[in-house]
Amino acid sequence: MMRWLLLGAVLGVLLLWPSLLGVVVTVAAAVASQPVVVAFALGLAVRPHLRRPQRWTP
């Protein structure tokens, strides 16, 4: 829910100030060009959906 609110806020700002589109694209490209940041973000996104392994009991 929060991510949709943030997306709506960003789109609203871009509609009010179209010149900010270039800034947003530049920032997104800079973040996407760093593999560590992308891997960290993907890990945060996927972690809630991963199952925790059960303990092994011999």
XYZ file of C-alpha atoms in Angstrom:
58
model
C 0.000 0.000 0.000
C 2.749 2.419 0.944
C 4.621 1.811 -2.293
C 1.526 2.797 -4.297
C 1.223 6.009 -2.292
C 4.867 6.827 -2.961
C 4.447 6.038 -6.660
C 1.393 8.296 -6.804
C 3.275 11.088 -5.063
C 6.189 10.817 -7.494
C 3.861 10.806 -10.496
C 1.966 13.792 -9.090
C 5.176 15.767 -8.662
C 6.231 14.843 -12.197
C 2.913 16.119 -13.528
C 3.371 19.412 -11.688
C 7.013 19.878 -12.692
C 7.743 18.038 -15.961
C 11.380 19.171 -15.908
C 11.958 16.881 -12.910
C 11.507 13.872 -15.187
C 15.104 14.216 -16.359
C 16.341 14.336 -12.775
C 14.323 11.252 -11.802
C 15.566 9.324 -14.846
C 19.159 10.314 -14.074
C 18.885 9.205 -10.446
C 17.217 5.919 -11.445
C 19.950 5.230 -14.012
C 22.674 5.995 -11.468
C 21.128 3.624 -8.920
C 20.524 0.884 -11.508
C 24.124 1.071 -12.700
C 25.421 -0.074 -9.309
C 24.957 -3.848 -8.968
C 25.298 -3.839 -5.176
C 22.356 -1.465 -4.781
C 20.223 -3.470 -7.218
C 21.056 -6.757 -5.453
C 20.260 -5.251 -2.042
C 16.918 -3.893 -3.274
C 16.000 -7.234 -4.838
C 16.918 -8.999 -1.609
C 14.660 -6.690 0.377
C 11.826 -7.245 -2.082
C 12.127 -11.050 -2.148
C 12.885 -11.766 1.504
C 9.276 -11.708 2.787
C 8.318 -14.317 0.172
C 11.095 -16.812 0.957
C 10.360 -19.784 3.173
C 12.621 -20.330 6.123
C 14.294 -23.735 6.105
C 13.265 -26.073 8.890
C 15.826 -27.265 11.418
C 17.395 -30.610 10.772
C 16.891 -32.996 13.648
C 18.915 -36.225 13.444
